[in-house]
C-alpha cells in the first residue's frame, strides 16, 4: 500500500545529506551528493528494484521488463532547498515500492545527475537522452574550472552499463512549483502543460587592470563598469522584445583580480534567459549580443562569448497529462489547475525519448533555490497520491 508516512520519513532522511540550516548544499558530484545516491541505491534495492549508475552518475532503480519511469534529481543548487528534485525522487520510490507490494504495474525510478547545472543545463538527463554526447559533456567546466570528466570519476566502480531508454513507456516527474501561483491561489496541484526554454552562456569582458588611485576615470578600461553598463542597457533594450513570462538573469559574477585598489581587468558572468517561445529566445539573444558589442566598442573592452547552452520549450504528452488531470480531480477536486513550468526540468530532455508529463505541488510563498524553500505536508502527500493515481498504483 502507498504509505505517506514511509514517504515522508524517506524524504527527511534524504534531507540529512548536505543539510545546512533548513536547506541543503548537495551539488552534483560533491561528497553529500554521492552519499545521498548510495543511500538511494540501498532504498531502491530494499524496494525490490535493481540499482544502476550510468557513466554520468544518473541513478536508476530498475523494474524488470518494460516499465513506467518516475523520478527527478537529488543534486541541489550550491545553496538549495530540501525539496527541489528530492521530492520527485522519493515520491517515485514510494510509488514503485507500493506497486511491487500490491502487484501493480512495473515502475522504475531515476535520480538524474547535475540537474542543477553545476556543469551545464540539466547535464545528466541531457547525456542520457542523447541531447549531449558524453565527450561534449566531459569538456564542460564548473565556475571553479573543474572539468566534468574529472568530477564524474568520483563514482568510480559504482558505474554499471548504460540504461536503455527504450525499456521505459513514459516518464512522470513530480516537483515543487518553485513559484507563487498555487500557494497564492490556495490550490494543491498543478498539472504542467509546457516547460519553458532556456539559453545560458558565460560572457567574459576584458579591459586593462590598473591602479585605482592613479588611473584617471577617462582613461580606464574597467571590465566591471562594462558589465554594469551592459546590464542597465540590456534591461532597457529587451523591453520591446519580451513578455511578462520572459526572464533573464546575471546570477554568477567573477571579477578579476577582485581587489579594492585595482581597476578590474576582467569580469566573467553567467547570462541566462528563459521564455516559452523559442523564437523569442532567439530575439533576446540578438539583443544581448548587440548590446554587448556596443558596450565593448564604447568602453574599449573586449568580449568573449562562451558556448551557448540551452533547451527549447517542450509540451507535455496529452495522454499522460490526462492521467494526471484525472488524479488531480480525484485527490484535490476543484483545487488544481493546468499551468506552464517557468523552471527547467529533466522532463525536457527525457521528452526526446518517450512521452513525458509533470505535476507540481505548491511552494510556500513561492520561494525556491533558497534555504527557506518548503511545502506543507498535506500538499506533499497530495502530490504523491496524484502521482500514484497517474501511474495506476493503488493509493
Ligand atoms: O534552474 C532551473 O530551472 C532548474 O531548477 N534547474
Ligand atoms: Mn529541480
Ligand atoms: Mn532547481
CSV table of C-alpha atoms and ligand atoms in Angstrom, one decimal:
chain,number,residue,atom,x,y,z
A,1,UNK,CA,0.0,0.0,0.0
A,2,UNK,CA,1.1,3.6,-0.7
A,3,UNK,CA,2.5,4.9,2.7
A,4,UNK,CA,2.6,8.6,3.2
A,5,UNK,CA,4.5,8.0,6.5
A,6,UNK,CA,7.2,6.0,4.8
A,7,UNK,CA,7.4,8.6,2.0
A,8,UNK,CA,7.8,11.5,4.5
A,9,UNK,CA,10.3,9.5,6.5
A,10,UNK,CA,12.5,8.8,3.4
A,11,UNK,CA,12.2,12.5,2.3
A,12,UNK,CA,13.5,13.6,5.7
A,13,UNK,CA,16.3,11.0,5.6
A,14,UNK,CA,17.4,12.3,2.2
A,15,UNK,CA,17.3,15.9,3.6
A,16,UNK,CA,20.2,15.0,6.0
A,17,UNK,CA,22.7,14.6,3.2
A,18,UNK,CA,24.4,18.1,2.9
A,19,UNK,CA,21.9,19.6,5.4
A,20,UNK,CA,22.6,23.2,6.2
A,21,UNK,CA,20.0,25.0,8.3
A,22,UNK,CA,16.7,24.3,6.7
A,23,UNK,CA,18.2,23.8,3.3
A,24,UNK,CA,20.8,21.5,1.6
A,25,UNK,CA,24.2,22.0,0.0
A,26,UNK,CA,24.5,18.9,-2.2
A,27,UNK,CA,25.8,20.0,-5.6
A,28,UNK,CA,26.4,17.3,-8.3
A,29,UNK,CA,29.4,15.0,-7.6
A,30,UNK,CA,30.1,16.5,-4.1
A,31,UNK,CA,30.5,14.1,-1.2
A,32,UNK,CA,27.0,14.6,0.1
A,33,UNK,CA,25.6,14.1,-3.4
A,34,UNK,CA,27.4,10.8,-3.8
A,35,UNK,CA,26.5,9.7,-0.2
A,36,UNK,CA,22.8,10.5,-0.9
A,37,UNK,CA,22.9,8.5,-4.1
A,38,UNK,CA,24.5,5.5,-2.3
A,39,UNK,CA,21.6,5.7,0.3
A,40,UNK,CA,19.0,6.0,-2.5
A,41,UNK,CA,20.6,2.9,-4.2
A,42,UNK,CA,20.1,0.9,-1.0
A,43,UNK,CA,16.5,2.1,-0.7
A,44,UNK,CA,15.9,1.0,-4.3
A,45,UNK,CA,17.3,-2.4,-3.6
A,46,UNK,CA,15.2,-2.7,-0.4
A,47,UNK,CA,12.2,-1.9,-2.6
A,48,UNK,CA,13.0,-4.8,-5.0
A,49,UNK,CA,14.4,-2.6,-7.7
A,50,UNK,CA,17.8,-3.1,-9.3
A,51,UNK,CA,20.0,0.0,-8.8
A,52,UNK,CA,22.3,1.1,-11.7
A,53,UNK,CA,24.6,4.1,-12.0
A,54,UNK,CA,25.4,5.1,-15.6
A,55,UNK,CA,28.6,6.9,-16.6
A,56,UNK,CA,27.3,10.3,-15.7
A,57,UNK,CA,26.2,9.2,-12.2
A,58,UNK,CA,22.5,9.1,-13.1
A,59,UNK,CA,21.0,6.5,-10.7
A,60,UNK,CA,18.2,4.2,-11.9
A,61,UNK,CA,16.2,1.8,-9.8
A,62,UNK,CA,15.0,-0.7,-12.5
A,63,UNK,CA,11.9,-2.9,-12.5
A,64,UNK,CA,12.0,-5.9,-14.8
A,65,UNK,CA,10.8,-5.6,-18.4
A,66,UNK,CA,9.0,-2.6,-19.8
A,67,UNK,CA,8.1,0.0,-17.1
A,68,UNK,CA,6.9,3.5,-16.5
A,69,UNK,CA,9.8,5.7,-15.3
A,70,UNK,CA,9.2,8.1,-12.4
A,71,UNK,CA,11.7,10.5,-10.7
A,72,UNK,CA,13.6,13.7,-10.8
A,73,UNK,CA,17.1,14.7,-9.4
A,74,UNK,CA,18.8,14.6,-6.0
A,75,UNK,CA,21.6,17.1,-6.6
A,76,UNK,CA,21.0,20.6,-5.3
A,77,UNK,CA,21.9,24.2,-6.1
A,78,UNK,CA,25.0,25.5,-4.3
A,79,UNK,CA,22.6,26.8,-1.6
A,80,UNK,CA,19.4,24.9,-2.3
A,81,UNK,CA,16.1,23.9,-0.8
A,82,UNK,CA,15.3,20.4,0.6
A,83,UNK,CA,12.5,19.5,-1.8
A,84,UNK,CA,13.8,20.7,-5.3
A,85,UNK,CA,14.3,17.3,-7.1
A,86,UNK,CA,14.3,15.3,-3.8
A,87,UNK,CA,10.5,15.3,-3.7
A,88,UNK,CA,10.1,13.7,-7.2
A,89,UNK,CA,12.8,11.0,-6.5
A,90,UNK,CA,11.4,9.9,-3.1
A,91,UNK,CA,7.8,10.0,-4.3
A,92,UNK,CA,8.8,7.8,-7.3
A,93,UNK,CA,10.5,5.4,-4.8
A,94,UNK,CA,7.3,5.2,-2.7
A,95,UNK,CA,5.0,4.6,-5.8
A,96,UNK,CA,7.4,1.9,-7.2
A,97,UNK,CA,7.5,0.2,-3.8
A,98,UNK,CA,3.7,0.3,-3.3
A,99,UNK,CA,3.3,-1.1,-6.9
A,100,UNK,CA,5.5,-4.1,-6.0
A,101,UNK,CA,3.7,-4.7,-2.8
A,102,UNK,CA,0.3,-4.6,-4.4
A,103,UNK,CA,1.1,-6.5,-7.6
A,104,UNK,CA,0.7,-3.3,-9.5
A,105,UNK,CA,2.4,-2.1,-12.8
A,106,UNK,CA,6.1,-2.2,-13.3
A,107,UNK,CA,7.6,1.2,-12.1
A,108,UNK,CA,11.2,2.2,-12.4
A,109,UNK,CA,12.8,5.2,-10.6
A,110,UNK,CA,15.5,7.7,-11.5
A,111,UNK,CA,17.6,10.4,-9.9
A,112,UNK,CA,19.2,12.3,-12.7
A,113,UNK,CA,22.7,13.9,-12.1
A,114,UNK,CA,23.6,17.6,-12.3
A,115,UNK,CA,20.0,18.8,-13.0
A,116,UNK,CA,21.0,22.0,-11.3
A,117,UNK,CA,23.7,22.7,-13.9
A,118,UNK,CA,26.9,22.8,-12.0
A,119,UNK,CA,28.4,22.0,-15.4
A,120,UNK,CA,25.8,22.9,-17.9
A,121,UNK,CA,22.0,22.7,-18.2
A,122,UNK,CA,20.4,19.5,-16.8
A,123,UNK,CA,23.6,17.7,-17.8
A,124,UNK,CA,22.8,14.2,-16.6
A,125,UNK,CA,19.5,13.8,-18.4
A,126,UNK,CA,20.9,15.7,-21.4
A,127,UNK,CA,23.5,13.0,-21.9
A,128,UNK,CA,21.2,10.1,-21.1
A,129,UNK,CA,18.6,11.2,-23.6
A,130,UNK,CA,21.2,11.8,-26.3
A,131,UNK,CA,20.9,15.6,-26.4
A,132,UNK,CA,24.6,16.0,-25.5
A,133,UNK,CA,27.4,13.5,-26.1
A,134,UNK,CA,29.5,12.3,-23.2
A,135,UNK,CA,32.5,13.7,-25.0
A,136,UNK,CA,30.9,17.1,-25.2
A,137,UNK,CA,29.8,16.9,-21.6
A,138,UNK,CA,33.3,15.9,-20.4
A,139,UNK,CA,34.7,19.2,-21.7
A,140,UNK,CA,32.3,21.3,-19.6
A,141,UNK,CA,33.8,23.2,-16.6
A,142,UNK,CA,32.1,24.5,-13.5
A,143,UNK,CA,32.6,28.1,-12.2
A,144,UNK,CA,35.8,27.0,-10.5
A,145,UNK,CA,37.3,25.5,-13.6
A,146,UNK,CA,36.8,21.8,-12.6
A,147,UNK,CA,36.2,19.5,-15.6
A,148,UNK,CA,33.1,17.3,-15.6
A,149,UNK,CA,35.3,14.4,-16.8
A,150,UNK,CA,37.3,14.7,-13.6
A,151,UNK,CA,34.3,15.2,-11.3
A,152,UNK,CA,32.4,12.2,-12.6
A,153,UNK,CA,35.3,9.9,-11.8
A,154,UNK,CA,34.2,10.2,-8.1
A,155,UNK,CA,31.6,7.5,-9.0
A,156,UNK,CA,34.4,5.0,-9.6
A,157,UNK,CA,33.4,1.4,-9.6
A,158,UNK,CA,29.7,2.2,-9.0
A,159,UNK,CA,29.2,2.7,-12.7
A,160,UNK,CA,27.4,-0.1,-14.4
A,161,UNK,CA,26.3,-0.5,-18.0
A,162,UNK,CA,24.2,2.2,-19.8
A,163,UNK,CA,20.5,2.2,-19.2
A,164,UNK,CA,18.5,1.8,-22.5
A,165,UNK,CA,15.7,4.5,-22.6
A,166,UNK,CA,13.7,2.1,-24.9
A,167,UNK,CA,12.7,0.0,-21.8
A,168,UNK,CA,10.5,2.8,-20.5
A,169,UNK,CA,7.0,3.5,-21.7
A,170,UNK,CA,6.9,7.1,-20.4
A,171,UNK,CA,8.2,9.4,-17.7
A,172,UNK,CA,6.3,11.4,-15.0
A,173,UNK,CA,8.1,13.9,-12.7
A,174,UNK,CA,6.6,15.3,-9.5
A,175,UNK,CA,8.2,18.6,-8.5
A,176,UNK,CA,7.6,21.6,-6.3
A,177,UNK,CA,6.2,24.6,-8.3
A,178,UNK,CA,9.1,26.9,-7.2
A,179,UNK,CA,6.9,29.9,-8.0
A,180,UNK,CA,3.9,31.7,-6.3
A,181,UNK,CA,0.9,30.6,-8.3
A,182,UNK,CA,-0.5,27.6,-6.5
A,183,UNK,CA,0.3,29.0,-3.0
A,184,UNK,CA,-1.3,32.3,-3.8
A,185,UNK,CA,-4.5,30.7,-5.1
A,186,UNK,CA,-4.7,28.1,-2.3
A,187,UNK,CA,-4.6,25.2,-4.8
A,188,UNK,CA,-2.9,21.9,-4.2
A,189,UNK,CA,-1.8,20.5,-7.6
A,190,UNK,CA,-0.5,22.0,-10.9
A,191,UNK,CA,-0.7,19.8,-14.0
A,192,UNK,CA,2.0,21.1,-16.3
A,193,UNK,CA,1.2,21.9,-19.9
A,194,UNK,CA,4.6,23.1,-21.2
A,195,UNK,CA,8.1,23.7,-19.8
A,196,UNK,CA,9.8,26.9,-20.9
A,197,UNK,CA,13.0,27.0,-22.9
A,198,UNK,CA,16.3,28.3,-21.7
A,199,UNK,CA,19.6,29.7,-23.0
A,200,UNK,CA,22.7,30.1,-20.9
A,201,UNK,CA,26.2,31.2,-21.6
A,202,UNK,CA,29.3,32.6,-19.9
A,203,UNK,CA,30.4,36.0,-21.1
A,204,UNK,CA,33.9,37.5,-20.4
A,205,UNK,CA,34.7,41.2,-20.7
A,206,UNK,CA,38.3,42.2,-20.7
A,207,UNK,CA,39.8,45.7,-20.2
A,208,UNK,CA,43.0,46.8,-18.6
A,209,UNK,CA,43.9,46.0,-15.0
A,210,UNK,CA,45.4,49.2,-13.4
A,211,UNK,CA,46.0,51.3,-10.3
A,212,UNK,CA,42.7,52.5,-8.7
A,213,UNK,CA,44.3,55.7,-7.3
A,214,UNK,CA,46.3,57.0,-10.3
A,215,UNK,CA,44.3,56.0,-13.3
A,216,UNK,CA,42.1,58.9,-14.5
A,217,UNK,CA,38.4,57.9,-15.0
A,218,UNK,CA,38.5,58.9,-18.6
A,219,UNK,CA,41.5,56.6,-19.4
A,220,UNK,CA,40.1,53.5,-17.6
A,221,UNK,CA,39.1,50.3,-19.4
A,222,UNK,CA,37.2,48.9,-16.4
A,223,UNK,CA,35.7,45.5,-17.0
A,224,UNK,CA,33.2,45.8,-14.1
A,225,UNK,CA,31.9,49.2,-15.4
A,226,UNK,CA,31.4,47.4,-18.7
A,227,UNK,CA,29.2,44.8,-17.0
A,228,UNK,CA,27.3,47.5,-15.1
A,229,UNK,CA,26.6,49.5,-18.3
A,230,UNK,CA,25.6,46.3,-20.2
A,231,UNK,CA,23.1,45.3,-17.5
A,232,UNK,CA,21.4,48.7,-17.5
A,233,UNK,CA,21.3,48.9,-21.3
A,234,UNK,CA,20.0,45.3,-21.6
A,235,UNK,CA,17.1,45.8,-19.3
A,236,UNK,CA,16.1,48.8,-21.4
A,237,UNK,CA,16.6,47.3,-24.8
A,238,UNK,CA,14.8,44.0,-24.0
A,239,UNK,CA,11.6,45.9,-23.2
A,240,UNK,CA,10.3,45.7,-26.8
A,241,UNK,CA,11.0,42.0,-27.2
A,242,UNK,CA,9.9,40.3,-24.0
A,243,UNK,CA,6.5,39.4,-22.4
A,244,UNK,CA,5.6,39.1,-18.7
A,245,UNK,CA,6.7,35.5,-18.9
A,246,UNK,CA,10.2,36.2,-20.2
A,247,UNK,CA,13.1,36.3,-17.6
A,248,UNK,CA,16.8,37.0,-17.7
A,249,UNK,CA,19.4,36.7,-15.0
A,250,UNK,CA,23.1,37.5,-14.4
A,251,UNK,CA,23.5,35.1,-11.4
A,252,UNK,CA,27.2,34.4,-11.3
A,253,UNK,CA,29.9,37.1,-11.5
A,254,UNK,CA,33.6,36.7,-11.0
A,255,UNK,CA,35.7,39.9,-11.1
A,256,UNK,CA,39.4,39.7,-11.5
A,257,UNK,CA,41.5,40.4,-9.6
A,258,UNK,CA,38.7,41.4,-7.1
A,259,UNK,CA,40.6,43.9,-5.0
A,260,UNK,CA,39.6,47.3,-3.6
A,261,UNK,CA,42.5,49.2,-5.1
A,262,UNK,CA,42.7,47.7,-8.6
A,263,UNK,CA,40.6,48.7,-11.6
A,264,UNK,CA,39.2,45.3,-12.6
A,265,UNK,CA,40.8,43.9,-15.7
A,266,UNK,CA,38.4,41.1,-16.3
A,267,UNK,CA,34.8,40.1,-15.4
A,268,UNK,CA,33.2,36.8,-16.2
A,269,UNK,CA,29.5,36.4,-15.7
A,270,UNK,CA,26.6,34.0,-16.5
A,271,UNK,CA,24.0,35.3,-18.9
A,272,UNK,CA,20.8,33.2,-18.7
A,273,UNK,CA,17.4,33.9,-20.3
A,274,UNK,CA,14.2,31.9,-20.5
A,275,UNK,CA,10.9,32.0,-22.4
A,276,UNK,CA,8.1,29.7,-23.5
A,277,UNK,CA,8.7,30.7,-27.2
A,278,UNK,CA,11.9,29.6,-29.0
A,279,UNK,CA,11.7,32.4,-31.5
A,280,UNK,CA,11.6,34.9,-28.7
A,281,UNK,CA,14.6,33.3,-27.1
A,282,UNK,CA,16.5,33.9,-30.4
A,283,UNK,CA,15.4,37.5,-30.5
A,284,UNK,CA,16.6,38.0,-26.9
A,285,UNK,CA,19.9,36.5,-27.9
A,286,UNK,CA,20.2,39.0,-30.7
A,287,UNK,CA,19.6,41.9,-28.3
A,288,UNK,CA,22.1,40.6,-25.8
A,289,UNK,CA,24.8,40.3,-28.5
A,290,UNK,CA,24.0,43.7,-30.0
A,291,UNK,CA,24.2,45.4,-26.6
A,292,UNK,CA,27.4,43.7,-25.7
A,293,UNK,CA,29.1,44.7,-28.9
A,294,UNK,CA,28.0,48.3,-28.5
A,295,UNK,CA,29.3,48.4,-24.9
A,296,UNK,CA,32.7,46.9,-25.7
A,297,UNK,CA,33.2,49.4,-28.5
A,298,UNK,CA,32.2,52.4,-26.4
A,299,UNK,CA,34.3,51.4,-23.4
A,300,UNK,CA,37.4,50.0,-25.1
A,301,UNK,CA,36.8,46.4,-23.9
A,302,UNK,CA,37.0,43.0,-25.5
A,303,UNK,CA,34.3,40.4,-25.2
A,304,UNK,CA,34.5,36.6,-25.4
A,305,UNK,CA,31.3,34.5,-25.6
A,306,UNK,CA,31.3,31.0,-24.1
A,307,UNK,CA,29.4,28.1,-25.7
A,308,UNK,CA,25.6,28.7,-26.0
A,309,UNK,CA,23.9,26.1,-23.9
A,310,UNK,CA,20.1,25.6,-23.9
A,311,UNK,CA,16.9,23.7,-24.3
A,312,UNK,CA,13.8,24.5,-26.3
A,313,UNK,CA,10.4,24.7,-24.8
A,314,UNK,CA,8.6,21.4,-24.6
A,315,UNK,CA,4.9,20.4,-24.5
A,316,UNK,CA,3.8,17.6,-22.2
A,317,UNK,CA,2.3,14.4,-23.6
A,318,UNK,CA,-1.6,14.7,-23.7
A,319,UNK,CA,-2.2,11.1,-22.7
A,320,UNK,CA,0.0,11.2,-19.6
A,321,UNK,CA,-1.3,14.6,-18.8
A,322,UNK,CA,-4.9,13.4,-18.9
A,323,UNK,CA,-3.9,10.7,-16.3
A,324,UNK,CA,-2.5,13.4,-14.1
A,325,UNK,CA,-5.6,15.5,-14.6
A,326,UNK,CA,-7.8,12.6,-13.5
A,327,UNK,CA,-5.6,12.0,-10.5
A,328,UNK,CA,-5.7,15.7,-9.5
A,329,UNK,CA,-9.5,15.8,-9.8
A,330,UNK,CA,-9.7,12.6,-7.6
A,331,UNK,CA,-7.3,13.8,-4.9
A,332,UNK,CA,-7.8,17.6,-4.9
A,333,UNK,CA,-11.2,18.3,-6.6
A,334,UNK,CA,-11.5,21.9,-7.6
A,335,UNK,CA,-8.0,22.7,-6.2
A,336,UNK,CA,-5.8,22.1,-9.2
A,337,UNK,CA,-5.0,23.9,-12.4
A,338,UNK,CA,-3.1,23.5,-15.7
A,339,UNK,CA,0.0,25.6,-15.8
A,340,UNK,CA,3.3,26.1,-17.6
A,341,UNK,CA,6.6,25.5,-15.8
A,342,UNK,CA,8.9,28.5,-15.6
A,343,UNK,CA,11.6,26.3,-14.1
A,344,UNK,CA,13.6,23.9,-16.2
A,345,UNK,CA,13.3,20.1,-15.5
A,346,UNK,CA,14.8,16.8,-16.6
A,347,UNK,CA,11.5,16.0,-18.3
A,348,UNK,CA,12.5,18.4,-21.1
A,349,UNK,CA,15.4,16.1,-22.0
A,350,UNK,CA,13.6,12.9,-21.4
A,351,UNK,CA,10.9,14.1,-23.9
A,352,UNK,CA,13.4,13.3,-26.7
A,353,UNK,CA,13.0,9.6,-25.9
A,354,UNK,CA,9.4,9.0,-24.6
A,355,UNK,CA,6.1,10.7,-23.6
A,356,UNK,CA,6.6,12.8,-20.5
A,357,UNK,CA,4.4,14.7,-18.1
A,358,UNK,CA,4.8,16.7,-14.9
A,359,UNK,CA,2.9,17.8,-11.8
A,360,UNK,CA,3.5,20.4,-9.2
A,361,UNK,CA,2.7,21.0,-5.6
A,362,UNK,CA,2.8,24.5,-4.0
A,363,UNK,CA,5.9,26.2,-2.8
A,364,UNK,CA,5.2,28.2,0.4
A,365,UNK,CA,5.5,31.9,-0.6
A,366,UNK,CA,6.8,30.8,-4.0
A,367,UNK,CA,10.3,30.5,-2.6
A,368,UNK,CA,12.8,28.1,-4.1
A,369,UNK,CA,16.6,27.9,-4.8
A,370,UNK,CA,16.9,29.2,-1.3
A,371,UNK,CA,17.1,27.5,2.2
A,372,UNK,CA,13.6,28.8,3.0
A,373,UNK,CA,12.0,26.5,0.3
A,374,UNK,CA,9.2,24.5,1.8
A,375,UNK,CA,5.8,22.8,1.1
A,376,UNK,CA,3.0,21.8,3.5
A,377,UNK,CA,3.0,18.1,4.4
A,378,UNK,CA,-0.6,17.7,3.2
A,379,UNK,CA,0.4,19.1,-0.2
A,380,UNK,CA,3.4,16.8,-0.4
A,381,UNK,CA,1.2,13.8,0.2
A,382,UNK,CA,-1.4,15.1,-2.3
A,383,UNK,CA,1.3,15.2,-4.9
A,384,UNK,CA,2.3,11.6,-4.0
A,385,UNK,CA,-1.3,10.4,-4.4
A,386,UNK,CA,-1.8,12.1,-7.7
A,387,UNK,CA,1.5,10.6,-9.0
A,388,UNK,CA,0.4,7.1,-7.8
A,389,UNK,CA,-3.1,7.6,-9.4
A,390,UNK,CA,-1.5,8.5,-12.8
A,391,UNK,CA,0.9,5.6,-12.5
A,392,UNK,CA,-2.0,3.2,-11.9
A,393,UNK,CA,-0.9,2.3,-8.4
A,394,UNK,CA,-3.4,1.8,-5.5
A,395,UNK,CA,-3.4,4.9,-3.3
B,1,LIG,O1,17.2,26.3,-13.0
B,1,LIG,C1,16.2,25.5,-13.1
B,1,LIG,O2,15.1,25.9,-13.6
B,1,LIG,C2,16.2,24.2,-12.5
B,1,LIG,O3,15.9,24.2,-11.2
B,1,LIG,N1,17.5,23.5,-12.8
B,2,LIG,MN1,14.5,20.7,-9.7
B,3,LIG,MN1,16.4,23.6,-9.1
